C-alpha cells in the first residue's frame, strides 16, 4: 500500500481500491507478490495519469489561471493561499520568513 502511495497522484483511497481489485493484502510487500499480480498492477498504473503527466497537467492548469487573470491565478502568482485560508496571522509570518 505504501509503495503505491509513493507515486504522485495516488493516495490512500486509490491504492486501497487497486489492492482490493487484485485481492492483495495491504501489508503485503512488493517482493511477495506473484509475477501476474505485478504485471496486472503495472498495466493499470500505465493507463492512469500519474507522476510527470499529472504534474505537467497541474502546472498547465495553474499557468492557464494566471494567464486568464482569475482571482485564483493571481493568488498563485503572489504565493498566497488560494482556497480561502486565513491570511491575517499565518501567511504574513510565513511570507516574512521566506523573504529573509
C-alpha atoms as a printed R data frame, in Angstrom:
    type eleno elety resid chain resno      x       y       z
1   ATOM     1    CA   UNK     A     1  0.000   0.000   0.000
2   ATOM     2    CA   UNK     A     2  2.783   2.426   0.922
3   ATOM     3    CA   UNK     A     3  4.725   1.742  -2.256
4   ATOM     4    CA   UNK     A     4  1.670   2.595  -4.365
5   ATOM     5    CA   UNK     A     5  1.163   5.807  -2.409
6   ATOM     6    CA   UNK     A     6  4.715   6.874  -3.223
7   ATOM     7    CA   UNK     A     7  3.565   7.683  -6.776
8   ATOM     8    CA   UNK     A     8  2.441  11.284  -7.326
9   ATOM     9    CA   UNK     A     9 -1.314  11.218  -7.867
10  ATOM    10    CA   UNK     A    10 -2.092   8.011  -5.973
11  ATOM    11    CA   UNK     A    11 -3.425   8.463  -2.486
12  ATOM    12    CA   UNK     A    12 -4.813   6.274   0.247
13  ATOM    13    CA   UNK     A    13 -8.197   5.595  -1.384
14  ATOM    14    CA   UNK     A    14 -6.815   4.828  -4.836
15  ATOM    15    CA   UNK     A    15 -4.169   2.445  -3.513
16  ATOM    16    CA   UNK     A    16 -6.737   0.659  -1.340
17  ATOM    17    CA   UNK     A    17 -9.065   0.278  -4.343
18  ATOM    18    CA   UNK     A    18 -6.266  -1.110  -6.517
19  ATOM    19    CA   UNK     A    19 -5.244  -3.618  -3.855
20  ATOM    20    CA   UNK     A    20 -8.840  -4.734  -3.347
21  ATOM    21    CA   UNK     A    21 -9.319  -5.084  -7.102
22  ATOM    22    CA   UNK     A    22 -6.433  -7.557  -7.370
23  ATOM    23    CA   UNK     A    23 -7.009  -9.252  -3.973
24  ATOM    24    CA   UNK     A    24 -3.700  -8.112  -2.471
25  ATOM    25    CA   UNK     A    25 -3.348  -7.690   1.291
26  ATOM    26    CA   UNK     A    26 -2.494  -4.073   2.242
27  ATOM    27    CA   UNK     A    27  0.543  -5.076   4.322
28  ATOM    28    CA   UNK     A    28  1.954  -7.393   1.646
29  ATOM    29    CA   UNK     A    29  5.452  -6.470   0.463
30  ATOM    30    CA   UNK     A    30  6.239  -5.938  -3.201
31  ATOM    31    CA   UNK     A    31  8.706  -8.825  -3.223
32  ATOM    32    CA   UNK     A    32  5.986 -11.216  -2.010
33  ATOM    33    CA   UNK     A    33  3.695 -10.513  -4.964
34  ATOM    34    CA   UNK     A    34  3.253 -13.039  -7.733
35  ATOM    35    CA   UNK     A    35  4.522 -12.113 -11.172
36  ATOM    36    CA   UNK     A    36  0.970 -11.934 -12.558
37  ATOM    37    CA   UNK     A    37 -0.096  -9.503  -9.819
38  ATOM    38    CA   UNK     A    38  2.859  -7.241 -10.591
39  ATOM    39    CA   UNK     A    39  2.038  -7.287 -14.296
40  ATOM    40    CA   UNK     A    40 -1.631  -6.512 -13.584
41  ATOM    41    CA   UNK     A    41 -0.698  -3.585 -11.334
42  ATOM    42    CA   UNK     A    42  1.761  -2.146 -13.851
43  ATOM    43    CA   UNK     A    43 -0.838  -2.444 -16.616
44  ATOM    44    CA   UNK     A    44 -3.373  -0.484 -14.575
45  ATOM    45    CA   UNK     A    45 -0.788   2.097 -13.491
46  ATOM    46    CA   UNK     A    46  0.323   2.647 -17.077
47  ATOM    47    CA   UNK     A    47 -3.260   3.570 -18.003
48  ATOM    48    CA   UNK     A    48 -3.541   6.085 -15.139
49  ATOM    49    CA   UNK     A    49 -2.289   9.652 -15.288
50  ATOM    50    CA   UNK     A    50  0.394   9.746 -12.577
51  ATOM    51    CA   UNK     A    51  3.842  11.242 -11.918
52  ATOM    52    CA   UNK     A    52  5.161  13.558 -14.667
53  ATOM    53    CA   UNK     A    53  1.983  13.581 -16.760
54  ATOM    54    CA   UNK     A    54 -0.091  14.665 -13.775
55  ATOM    55    CA   UNK     A    55  2.492  17.219 -12.611
56  ATOM    56    CA   UNK     A    56  2.590  18.726 -16.107
57  ATOM    57    CA   UNK     A    57 -1.220  18.926 -16.206
58  ATOM    58    CA   UNK     A    58 -1.399  20.660 -12.808
59  ATOM    59    CA   UNK     A    59  1.271  23.185 -13.815
60  ATOM    60    CA   UNK     A    60 -0.555  23.869 -17.094
61  ATOM    61    CA   UNK     A    61 -3.807  24.439 -15.187
62  ATOM    62    CA   UNK     A    62 -2.114  26.935 -12.853
63  ATOM    63    CA   UNK     A    63 -0.441  28.659 -15.814
64  ATOM    64    CA   UNK     A    64 -3.824  28.957 -17.557
65  ATOM    65    CA   UNK     A    65 -5.346  30.505 -14.430
66  ATOM    66    CA   UNK     A    66 -2.510  33.057 -14.270
67  ATOM    67    CA   UNK     A    67 -2.824  33.951 -17.957
68  ATOM    68    CA   UNK     A    68 -6.583  34.477 -17.784
69  ATOM    69    CA   UNK     A    69 -6.145  36.753 -14.779
70  ATOM    70    CA   UNK     A    70 -8.554  34.973 -12.472
71  ATOM    71    CA   UNK     A    71 -8.547  35.533  -8.731
72  ATOM    72    CA   UNK     A    72 -7.060  32.082  -8.156
73  ATOM    73    CA   UNK     A    73 -4.381  32.767 -10.742
74  ATOM    74    CA   UNK     A    74 -3.361  35.999  -9.039
75  ATOM    75    CA   UNK     A    75 -3.182  34.238  -5.678
76  ATOM    76    CA   UNK     A    76 -0.943  31.552  -7.198
77  ATOM    77    CA   UNK     A    77  1.303  34.223  -8.729
78  ATOM    78    CA   UNK     A    78  1.687  36.023  -5.406
79  ATOM    79    CA   UNK     A    79  2.290  32.821  -3.472
80  ATOM    80    CA   UNK     A    80 -0.727  33.382  -1.249
81  ATOM    81    CA   UNK     A    81 -3.328  30.802  -0.157
82  ATOM    82    CA   UNK     A    82 -5.739  30.041  -2.977
83  ATOM    83    CA   UNK     A    83 -8.577  28.226  -1.239
84  ATOM    84    CA   UNK     A    84 -9.759  30.780   1.285
85  ATOM    85    CA   UNK     A    85 -7.426  30.097   4.186
86  ATOM    86    CA   UNK     A    86 -6.875  32.712   6.858
87  ATOM    87    CA   UNK     A    87 -4.215  35.271   5.930
88  ATOM    88    CA   UNK     A    88 -4.463  37.703   8.806
89  ATOM    89    CA   UNK     A    89 -1.987  35.940  11.062
90  ATOM    90    CA   UNK     A    90 -0.337  32.920   9.458
91  ATOM    91    CA   UNK     A    91  0.500  33.890   5.895
92  ATOM    92    CA   UNK     A    92  2.194  37.180   6.698
93  ATOM    93    CA   UNK     A    93  4.576  35.434   9.065
94  ATOM    94    CA   UNK     A    94  5.379  32.739   6.522
95  ATOM    95    CA   UNK     A    95  5.981  35.325   3.796
96  ATOM    96    CA   UNK     A    96  8.265  37.284   6.105
97  ATOM    97    CA   UNK     A    97 10.274  34.167   6.948
98  ATOM    98    CA   UNK     A    98 10.518  33.211   3.265
99  ATOM    99    CA   UNK     A    99 11.861  36.657   2.330
100 ATOM   100    CA   UNK     A   100 14.683  36.525   4.883
